[in-house]
PDB file of C-alpha atoms in Angstrom:
ATOM      1  CA  MET R   1      81.441  97.007 119.445  1.00 80.00           C
ATOM      2  CA  PRO R   2      84.815  98.151 120.828  1.00 90.00           C
ATOM      3  CA  VAL R   3      87.896  96.269 119.642  1.00 96.00           C
ATOM      4  CA  ARG R   4      90.503  95.435 122.261  1.00 98.00           C
ATOM      5  CA  PHE R   5      94.013  94.062 121.760  1.00 98.00           C
ATOM      6  CA  ILE R   6      97.389  93.740 123.504  1.00 98.00           C
ATOM      7  CA  GLN R   7     100.727  95.051 122.261  1.00 98.00           C
ATOM      8  CA  ILE R   8     103.940  93.285 123.324  1.00 98.00           C
ATOM      9  CA  THR R   9     107.335  94.401 122.113  1.00 98.00           C
ATOM     10  CA  ASP R  10     111.069  93.687 122.237  1.00 98.00           C
ATOM     11  CA  THR R  11     111.168  90.317 123.966  1.00 98.00           C
ATOM     12  CA  HIS R  12     114.708  89.444 122.742  1.00 97.00           C
ATOM     13  CA  VAL R  13     114.243  85.730 123.404  1.00 97.00           C
ATOM     14  CA  ALA R  14     117.342  83.548 122.940  1.00 96.00           C
ATOM     15  CA  GLU R  15     117.789  79.858 122.031  1.00 96.00           C
ATOM     16  CA  THR R  16     116.262  78.384 125.204  1.00 95.00           C
ATOM     17  CA  PRO R  17     113.833  79.673 127.852  1.00 93.00           C
ATOM     18  CA  GLN R  18     116.756  79.608 130.311  1.00 92.00           C
ATOM     19  CA  SER R  19     119.181  81.549 128.080  1.00 92.00           C
ATOM     20  CA  LEU R  20     120.274  84.895 129.480  1.00 88.00           C
ATOM     21  CA  PHE R  21     120.320  88.273 127.749  1.00 84.00           C
ATOM     22  CA  TYR R  22     122.915  90.317 129.654  1.00 83.00           C
ATOM     23  CA  SER R  23     122.312  88.126 132.740  1.00 85.00           C
ATOM     24  CA  TYR R  24     118.538  88.492 132.363  1.00 91.00           C
ATOM     25  CA  SER R  25     116.054  85.725 131.545  1.00 94.00           C
ATOM     26  CA  THR R  26     114.048  87.143 128.661  1.00 97.00           C
ATOM     27  CA  GLY R  27     112.331  83.784 128.174  1.00 97.00           C
ATOM     28  CA  GLY R  28     111.271  83.790 131.814  1.00 96.00           C
ATOM     29  CA  ALA R  29     110.044  87.372 131.460  1.00 97.00           C
ATOM     30  CA  LEU R  30     107.894  86.503 128.438  1.00 98.00           C
ATOM     31  CA  ASN R  31     106.481  83.503 130.307  1.00 97.00           C
ATOM     32  CA  ALA R  32     105.558  85.813 133.186  1.00 97.00           C
ATOM     33  CA  VAL R  33     103.845  88.252 130.819  1.00 98.00           C
ATOM     34  CA  LEU R  34     101.733  85.512 129.258  1.00 98.00           C
ATOM     35  CA  LYS R  35     100.844  84.154 132.690  1.00 98.00           C
ATOM     36  CA  GLN R  36      99.621  87.553 133.867  1.00 98.00           C
ATOM     37  CA  ILE R  37      97.572  88.014 130.706  1.00 98.00           C
ATOM     38  CA  ALA R  38      95.962  84.604 131.266  1.00 98.00           C
ATOM     39  CA  GLU R  39      95.254  85.364 134.920  1.00 98.00           C
ATOM     40  CA  ASN R  40      93.379  88.480 133.829  1.00 97.00           C
ATOM     41  CA  ASP R  41      91.129  86.562 131.413  1.00 96.00           C
ATOM     42  CA  CYS R  42      93.158  88.012 128.524  1.00 97.00           C
ATOM     43  CA  HIS R  43      91.818  91.486 129.438  1.00 98.00           C
ATOM     44  CA  GLY R  44      88.992  90.739 127.016  1.00 97.00           C
ATOM     45  CA  VAL R  45      91.217  91.199 123.959  1.00 98.00           C
ATOM     46  CA  LEU R  46      90.748  89.761 120.481  1.00 98.00           C
ATOM     47  CA  PHE R  47      94.440  89.376 119.593  1.00 98.00           C
ATOM     48  CA  ILE R  48      98.042  90.119 120.555  1.00 98.00           C
ATOM     49  CA  ALA R  49     100.361  92.103 118.271  1.00 98.00           C
ATOM     50  CA  GLN R  50     104.120  92.086 118.796  1.00 98.00           C
ATOM     51  CA  THR R  51     106.030  95.041 117.367  1.00 98.00           C
ATOM     52  CA  GLY R  52     109.395  93.517 116.649  1.00 97.00           C
ATOM     53  CA  ASP R  53     112.605  92.103 118.097  1.00 97.00           C
ATOM     54  CA  VAL R  54     111.091  88.837 119.162  1.00 98.00           C
ATOM     55  CA  ILE R  55     114.580  87.257 119.158  1.00 97.00           C
ATOM     56  CA  VAL R  56     117.868  88.365 120.665  1.00 96.00           C
ATOM     57  CA  SER R  57     119.828  88.737 117.409  1.00 95.00           C
ATOM     58  CA  PHE R  58     119.473  88.243 113.660  1.00 94.00           C
ATOM     59  CA  ARG R  59     122.634  86.102 113.932  1.00 94.00           C
ATOM     60  CA  ARG R  60     120.849  83.594 116.207  1.00 95.00           C
ATOM     61  CA  PRO R  61     117.844  82.379 114.172  1.00 94.00           C
ATOM     62  CA  LYS R  62     117.378  79.220 116.268  1.00 96.00           C
ATOM     63  CA  SER R  63     115.870  81.583 118.831  1.00 97.00           C
ATOM     64  CA  TYR R  64     112.685  81.613 116.725  1.00 97.00           C
ATOM     65  CA  ASP R  65     112.140  77.985 117.741  1.00 97.00           C
ATOM     66  CA  CYS R  66     112.258  79.027 121.394  1.00 97.00           C
ATOM     67  CA  VAL R  67     109.799  81.857 120.713  1.00 98.00           C
ATOM     68  CA  LYS R  68     107.457  79.338 119.154  1.00 97.00           C
ATOM     69  CA  SER R  69     107.757  77.113 122.218  1.00 97.00           C
ATOM     70  CA  ILE R  70     107.251  79.866 124.825  1.00 98.00           C
ATOM     71  CA  TYR R  71     104.239  81.353 123.078  1.00 98.00           C
ATOM     72  CA  GLY R  72     102.933  77.893 122.203  1.00 98.00           C
ATOM     73  CA  LEU R  73     102.413  79.126 118.652  1.00 97.00           C
ATOM     74  CA  ARG R  74     100.154  76.985 116.512  1.00 97.00           C
ATOM     75  CA  GLY R  75      99.089  77.127 112.890  1.00 95.00           C
ATOM     76  CA  SER R  76     100.693  77.332 109.454  1.00 88.00           C
ATOM     77  CA  PRO R  77      98.986  80.196 107.623  1.00 88.00           C
ATOM     78  CA  ALA R  78      99.516  80.578 103.891  1.00 80.00           C
ATOM     79  CA  ALA R  79     100.134  84.292 104.417  1.00 84.00           C
ATOM     80  CA  LEU R  80     101.842  86.346 107.099  1.00 90.00           C
ATOM     81  CA  GLY R  81      99.455  85.888 109.948  1.00 83.00           C
ATOM     82  CA  PRO R  82      98.128  85.160 112.363  1.00 96.00           C
ATOM     83  CA  LEU R  83      99.507  82.306 114.397  1.00 97.00           C
ATOM     84  CA  THR R  84      97.658  81.222 117.554  1.00 98.00           C
ATOM     85  CA  ILE R  85      99.071  81.512 121.075  1.00 98.00           C
ATOM     86  CA  SER R  86      98.306  78.446 123.219  1.00 98.00           C
ATOM     87  CA  ALA R  87     100.681  78.953 126.188  1.00 98.00           C
ATOM     88  CA  GLU R  88      99.108  79.360 129.645  1.00 97.00           C
ATOM     89  CA  GLY R  89      95.797  78.133 128.223  1.00 97.00           C
ATOM     90  CA  LEU R  90      95.493  81.153 125.933  1.00 98.00           C
ATOM     91  CA  ASN R  91      93.775  80.948 122.574  1.00 98.00           C
ATOM     92  CA  LEU R  92      94.620  84.243 120.905  1.00 98.00           C
ATOM     93  CA  PRO R  93      95.734  85.238 117.409  1.00 98.00           C
ATOM     94  CA  TRP R  94      99.320  86.552 117.303  1.00 98.00           C
ATOM     95  CA  TYR R  95     100.360  89.078 114.665  1.00 98.00           C
ATOM     96  CA  TYR R  96     103.977  90.054 114.110  1.00 97.00           C
ATOM     97  CA  ALA R  97     105.661  93.194 112.750  1.00 97.00           C
ATOM     98  CA  PRO R  98     109.429  92.469 112.743  1.00 97.00           C
ATOM     99  CA  GLY R  99     112.248  94.648 114.054  1.00 97.00           C
ATOM    100  CA  ASN R 100     115.960  95.157 113.580  1.00 96.00           C
ATOM    101  CA  THR R 101     117.032  91.996 115.456  1.00 96.00           C
ATOM    102  CA  ASP R 102     114.950  89.899 113.057  1.00 96.00           C
ATOM    103  CA  GLU R 103     116.282  87.932 110.106  1.00 94.00           C
ATOM    104  CA  ARG R 104     113.211  87.887 107.902  1.00 95.00           C
ATOM    105  CA  SER R 105     113.969  84.812 105.799  1.00 95.00           C
ATOM    106  CA  GLN R 106     114.595  82.751 108.938  1.00 95.00           C
ATOM    107  CA  CYS R 107     111.521  84.215 110.632  1.00 96.00           C
ATOM    108  CA  LEU R 108     109.460  83.106 107.657  1.00 95.00           C
ATOM    109  CA  ALA R 109     111.060  79.665 107.518  1.00 95.00           C
ATOM    110  CA  ARG R 110     110.649  78.930 111.227  1.00 96.00           C
ATOM    111  CA  LEU R 111     107.363  80.672 112.094  1.00 96.00           C
ATOM    112  CA  PHE R 112     105.531  81.054 108.758  1.00 95.00           C
ATOM    113  CA  PRO R 113     106.864  78.204 106.594  1.00 93.00           C
ATOM    114  CA  ASN R 114     103.866  78.206 104.243  1.00 92.00           C
ATOM    115  CA  SER R 115     104.138  81.913 103.449  1.00 91.00           C
ATOM    116  CA  SER R 116     105.671  83.150 100.211  1.00 90.00           C
ATOM    117  CA  PRO R 117     109.153  84.692 100.434  1.00 90.00           C
ATOM    118  CA  THR R 118     109.029  88.427 101.056  1.00 93.00           C
ATOM    119  CA  ARG R 119     111.471  91.193 101.913  1.00 92.00           C
ATOM    120  CA  PHE R 120     108.976  93.107 104.048  1.00 96.00           C
ATOM    121  CA  PHE R 121     106.262  91.996 106.486  1.00 97.00           C
ATOM    122  CA  ASN R 122     103.724  94.516 105.171  1.00 97.00           C
ATOM    123  CA  TYR R 123     100.200  93.153 105.522  1.00 97.00           C
ATOM    124  CA  CYS R 124      96.807  94.058 106.934  1.00 97.00           C
ATOM    125  CA  TRP R 125      93.673  92.629 108.504  1.00 97.00           C
ATOM    126  CA  GLU R 126      90.298  93.992 109.579  1.00 96.00           C
ATOM    127  CA  LEU R 127      88.122  93.497 112.646  1.00 96.00           C
ATOM    128  CA  GLN R 128      84.769  95.116 113.306  1.00 94.00           C
ATOM    129  CA  GLY R 129      85.325  98.036 110.993  1.00 94.00           C
ATOM    130  CA  THR R 130      88.929  98.761 111.990  1.00 97.00           C
ATOM    131  CA  ARG R 131      91.897  98.015 109.743  1.00 98.00           C
ATOM    132  CA  PHE R 132      95.248  96.987 111.239  1.00 98.00           C
ATOM    133  CA  LEU R 133      98.519  97.397 109.334  1.00 98.00           C
ATOM    134  CA  SER R 134     101.883  95.753 109.963  1.00 98.00           C
ATOM    135  CA  LEU R 135     104.412  98.269 108.649  1.00 98.00           C
ATOM    136  CA  ASP R 136     107.936  96.932 108.092  1.00 97.00           C
ATOM    137  CA  TRP R 137     110.836  99.178 106.988  1.00 94.00           C
ATOM    138  CA  GLY R 138     113.131  96.160 106.692  1.00 93.00           C
ATOM    139  CA  ALA R 139     115.960  97.244 109.026  1.00 93.00           C
ATOM    140  CA  SER R 140     117.967  94.222 110.189  1.00 94.00           C
ATOM    141  CA  GLY R 141     121.143  94.275 112.240  1.00 91.00           C
ATOM    142  CA  VAL R 142     121.164  98.082 112.474  1.00 92.00           C
ATOM    143  CA  ASP R 143     119.354 100.472 114.798  1.00 90.00           C
ATOM    144  CA  ALA R 144     118.601 103.159 112.204  1.00 90.00           C
ATOM    145  CA  TYR R 145     115.956 102.814 109.522  1.00 94.00           C
ATOM    146  CA  THR R 146     115.059 104.493 106.248  1.00 94.00           C
ATOM    147  CA  LEU R 147     111.762 105.139 104.478  1.00 95.00           C
ATOM    148  CA  GLU R 148     112.168 102.265 102.041  1.00 95.00           C
ATOM    149  CA  PRO R 149     110.397 103.138  98.744  1.00 96.00           C
ATOM    150  CA  GLU R 150     108.605  99.787  98.531  1.00 96.00           C
ATOM    151  CA  THR R 151     107.145 100.068 102.035  1.00 97.00           C
ATOM    152  CA  PHE R 152     106.301 103.762 101.635  1.00 97.00           C
ATOM    153  CA  ALA R 153     104.447 103.036  98.386  1.00 97.00           C
ATOM    154  CA  TRP R 154     102.591 100.141 100.010  1.00 98.00           C
ATOM    155  CA  LEU R 155     101.500 102.322 102.932  1.00 98.00           C
ATOM    156  CA  LYS R 156     100.414 105.141 100.628  1.00 98.00           C
ATOM    157  CA  LYS R 157      98.312 102.702  98.601  1.00 98.00           C
ATOM    158  CA  GLN R 158      96.703 101.237 101.729  1.00 98.00           C
ATOM    159  CA  LEU R 159      95.805 104.659 103.094  1.00 98.00           C
ATOM    160  CA  GLU R 160      93.978 105.640  99.929  1.00 97.00           C
ATOM    161  CA  ARG R 161      91.068 103.682 101.369  1.00 96.00           C
ATOM    162  CA  ARG R 162      89.695 105.708 104.254  1.00 97.00           C
ATOM    163  CA  ILE R 163      88.763 103.381 107.099  1.00 97.00           C
ATOM    164  CA  PRO R 164      89.758 103.690 110.802  1.00 97.00           C
ATOM    165  CA  THR R 165      93.306 102.327 110.836  1.00 98.00           C
ATOM    166  CA  ILE R 166      95.820 101.201 113.466  1.00 98.00           C
ATOM    167  CA  ILE R 167      99.505 100.883 112.481  1.00 98.00           C
ATOM    168  CA  PHE R 168     101.938  98.483 114.169  1.00 98.00           C
ATOM    169  CA  THR R 169     105.620  99.144 113.436  1.00 98.00           C
ATOM    170  CA  HIS R 170     108.912  98.537 115.202  1.00 97.00           C
ATOM    171  CA  HIS R 171     110.850 101.804 114.931  1.00 97.00           C
ATOM    172  CA  PRO R 172     109.241 104.950 116.314  1.00 97.00           C
ATOM    173  CA  PRO R 173     107.780 107.034 113.460  1.00 97.00           C
ATOM    174  CA  VAL R 174     108.457 110.142 115.574  1.00 97.00           C
ATOM    175  CA  GLN R 175     111.324 111.572 117.551  1.00 96.00           C
ATOM    176  CA  VAL R 176     110.844 110.772 121.240  1.00 95.00           C
ATOM    177  CA  GLY R 177     113.045 113.518 122.677  1.00 93.00           C
ATOM    178  CA  VAL R 178     116.079 111.359 123.497  1.00 92.00           C
ATOM    179  CA  GLU R 179     119.075 111.916 121.219  1.00 90.00           C
ATOM    180  CA  TYR R 180     120.220 108.291 121.394  1.00 90.00           C
ATOM    181  CA  PHE R 181     116.958 107.188 119.752  1.00 93.00           C
ATOM    182  CA  ASP R 182     116.150 110.265 117.690  1.00 94.00           C
ATOM    183  CA  LYS R 183     119.352 110.001 115.648  1.00 92.00           C
ATOM    184  CA  MET R 184     118.090 106.623 114.375  1.00 93.00           C
ATOM    185  CA  THR R 185     115.090 108.172 112.584  1.00 94.00           C
ATOM    186  CA  PRO R 186     115.353 109.035 108.874  1.00 94.00           C
ATOM    187  CA  PRO R 187     116.030 112.663 107.881  1.00 92.00           C
ATOM    188  CA  ASP R 188     112.925 112.746 105.678  1.00 93.00           C
ATOM    189  CA  LEU R 189     110.569 111.687 108.477  1.00 95.00           C
ATOM    190  CA  ASN R 190     108.280 114.640 107.676  1.00 95.00           C
ATOM    191  CA  ARG R 191     107.293 112.878 104.464  1.00 96.00           C
ATOM    192  CA  LEU R 192     105.853 110.034 106.511  1.00 97.00           C
ATOM    193  CA  HIS R 193     104.143 112.474 108.869  1.00 98.00           C
ATOM    194  CA  GLU R 194     102.437 114.272 105.984  1.00 97.00           C
ATOM    195  CA  LEU R 195     101.120 110.997 104.614  1.00 98.00           C
ATOM    196  CA  ILE R 196      99.775 109.810 107.969  1.00 98.00           C
ATOM    197  CA  ALA R 197      98.361 113.178 109.101  1.00 97.00           C
ATOM    198  CA  SER R 198      96.071 113.361 106.072  1.00 96.00           C
ATOM    199  CA  SER R 199      94.896 109.755 106.397  1.00 98.00           C
ATOM    200  CA  SER R 200      92.311 107.827 108.422  1.00 98.00           C
ATOM    201  CA  VAL R 201      94.939 106.471 110.848  1.00 98.00           C
ATOM    202  CA  ILE R 202      93.641 106.731 114.422  1.00 98.00           C
ATOM    203  CA  ALA R 203      96.712 105.442 116.328  1.00 98.00           C
ATOM    204  CA  ILE R 204     100.219 104.022 115.882  1.00 98.00           C
ATOM    205  CA  PHE R 205     102.035 101.543 118.143  1.00 98.00           C
ATOM    206  CA  HIS R 206     105.793 100.978 118.068  1.00 98.00           C
ATOM    207  CA  GLY R 207     108.651  99.374 119.990  1.00 97.00           C
ATOM    208  CA  HIS R 208     112.453  99.575 119.584  1.00 97.00           C
ATOM    209  CA  THR R 209     113.299 102.081 122.342  1.00 96.00           C
ATOM    210  CA  HIS R 210     112.223  99.679 125.134  1.00 96.00           C
ATOM    211  CA  TYR R 211     110.496 102.631 126.872  1.00 97.00           C
ATOM    212  CA  PRO R 212     106.858 103.753 127.030  1.00 97.00           C
ATOM    213  CA  TRP R 213     106.045 106.989 125.221  1.00 96.00           C
ATOM    214  CA  GLU R 214     103.011 108.955 124.108  1.00 97.00           C
ATOM    215  CA  ASN R 215     103.596 111.308 121.170  1.00 98.00           C
ATOM    216  CA  ARG R 216     101.531 112.596 118.266  1.00 98.00           C
ATOM    217  CA  ILE R 217     101.608 113.045 114.530  1.00 98.00           C
ATOM    218  CA  ASP R 218      99.276 115.995 114.132  1.00 97.00           C
ATOM    219  CA  GLN R 219      96.324 114.787 116.256  1.00 96.00           C
ATOM    220  CA  ILE R 220      97.089 111.078 115.860  1.00 98.00           C
ATOM    221  CA  PRO R 221      98.432 109.373 119.024  1.00 98.00           C
ATOM    222  CA  VAL R 222     101.693 107.448 118.739  1.00 98.00           C
ATOM    223  CA  PHE R 223     102.321 104.972 121.557  1.00 98.00           C
ATOM    224  CA  GLY R 224     105.610 103.308 122.412  1.00 98.00           C
ATOM    225  CA  THR R 225     105.443 100.439 124.878  1.00 98.00           C
ATOM    226  CA  GLY R 226     108.071  99.290 127.346  1.00 97.00           C
ATOM    227  CA  SER R 227     109.965  96.134 126.497  1.00 98.00           C
ATOM    228  CA  VAL R 228     109.959  92.671 127.999  1.00 98.00           C
ATOM    229  CA  ALA R 229     113.782  92.729 127.781  1.00 96.00           C
ATOM    230  CA  PRO R 230     116.112  95.122 129.689  1.00 95.00           C
ATOM    231  CA  ARG R 231     116.398  98.780 128.674  1.00 94.00           C
ATOM    232  CA  ILE R 232     119.278 101.077 127.808  1.00 90.00           C
ATOM    233  CA  SER R 233     119.843 103.551 130.622  1.00 90.00           C
ATOM    234  CA  LEU R 234     118.787 107.118 129.886  1.00 88.00           C
ATOM    235  CA  HIS R 235     120.916 108.391 132.763  1.00 82.00           C
ATOM    236  CA  ASP R 236     124.396 107.739 131.345  1.00 73.00           C
ATOM    237  CA  SER R 237     125.080 108.991 127.822  1.00 64.00           C
ATOM    238  CA  THR R 238     128.807 108.185 127.955  1.00 68.00           C
ATOM    239  CA  ARG R 239     128.508 104.397 127.767  1.00 71.00           C
ATOM    240  CA  LEU R 240     126.057 101.577 127.181  1.00 75.00           C
ATOM    241  CA  VAL R 241     124.375 100.680 130.458  1.00 83.00           C
ATOM    242  CA  LEU R 242     121.403  98.342 130.680  1.00 87.00           C
ATOM    243  CA  GLU R 243     118.718  98.610 133.338  1.00 91.00           C
ATOM    244  CA  ILE R 244     116.217  96.018 134.478  1.00 92.00           C
ATOM    245  CA  HIS R 245     112.632  97.239 134.618  1.00 94.00           C
ATOM    246  CA  PRO R 246     109.395  95.280 135.097  1.00 96.00           C
ATOM    247  CA  PRO R 247     108.273  93.842 131.744  1.00 97.00           C
ATOM    248  CA  GLN R 248     105.404  95.738 130.171  1.00 98.00           C
ATOM    249  CA  TYR R 249     102.559  95.209 127.775  1.00 98.00           C
ATOM    250  CA  ARG R 250      99.836  97.571 126.641  1.00 98.00           C
ATOM    251  CA  VAL R 251      96.091  96.923 126.577  1.00 98.00           C
ATOM    252  CA  VAL R 252      94.344  98.982 123.909  1.00 98.00           C
ATOM    253  CA  THR R 253      90.680  99.641 123.199  1.00 98.00           C
ATOM    254  CA  VAL R 254      89.353 101.088 119.955  1.00 97.00           C
ATOM    255  CA  ASN R 255      86.086 102.623 121.086  1.00 95.00           C
ATOM    256  CA  GLU R 256      82.902 102.844 119.031  1.00 91.00           C
ATOM    257  CA  ASP R 257      83.446 106.581 118.469  1.00 91.00           C
ATOM    258  CA  GLY R 258      86.873 105.895 116.946  1.00 90.00           C
ATOM    259  CA  SER R 259      88.854 107.093 119.945  1.00 94.00           C
ATOM    260  CA  VAL R 260      91.659 104.944 121.345  1.00 97.00           C
ATOM    261  CA  THR R 261      92.445 104.276 124.998  1.00 97.00           C
ATOM    262  CA  ALA R 262      95.703 102.569 125.928  1.00 98.00           C
ATOM    263  CA  SER R 263      96.990 101.480 129.320  1.00 97.00           C
ATOM    264  CA  ILE R 264     100.360 100.092 130.409  1.00 98.00           C
ATOM    265  CA  HIS R 265     100.471  96.899 132.483  1.00 98.00           C
ATOM    266  CA  GLU R 266     103.624  95.883 134.347  1.00 98.00           C
ATOM    267  CA  VAL R 267     104.640  92.402 135.409  1.00 97.00           C
ATOM    268  CA  PRO R 268     106.356  92.014 138.813  1.00 93.00           C
ATOM    269  CA  LEU R 269     109.995  90.901 138.686  1.00 84.00           C
ATOM    270  CA  GLN R 270     109.338  87.511 140.245  1.00 76.00           C
ATOM    271  CA  PHE R 271     110.467  85.124 137.500  1.00 60.00           C
TER     272      PHE R 271
END
């Protein structure tokens, strides 16, 4: 049977649902996203994966409590996932791959209190013959990331087993063609590409840029999804300008033949 899931990314929720992120209600935007998902009978998905930056800043860890409230997260797993979303009448597993606004020890303490301490949120799960990997390079408080040896070794070990695999990660594992973002990627990115290109990975999903992209590593599709939070303008390279766009999420289907179809859904700016 096909496996279907939703990717959400870069919500940047603050301490309360009413708190503003550059005059924008990120909590209200996330509420609107969940409402639309519920109104569409969850699009028939089996789970939701968020690819990082669930909170506004690693310096504001109380924001995790607000995330928990907005999502209606339930459960206390002994390992890193999943929690269960109950907001808007949903009943969906929620998996998390953290980003650079995350403070991992506080994320663990507030969302996964029964999990063992860990520096990286590297873990996996399987559904109907497909393996899903949360890949965490550990960047916190900085935009750039490096191919951390511990995470690279973990990924290499996982990929020794050849099974159709989806990777969720925060930073784009490719250059997207915009200098502002591309300068954040590590100089030895080709090493990661060589590992993935020879593996059984069938698709990769990332966040961080706040924009939707479709790129490739060899023949493997790499999808970036638009954020729930505002985006950095691509039209003014001389200064930091934020733009408000409709929040996005992506509905993905892993088909029986191993192909992947992915569609963007936008939420009207009515919150």
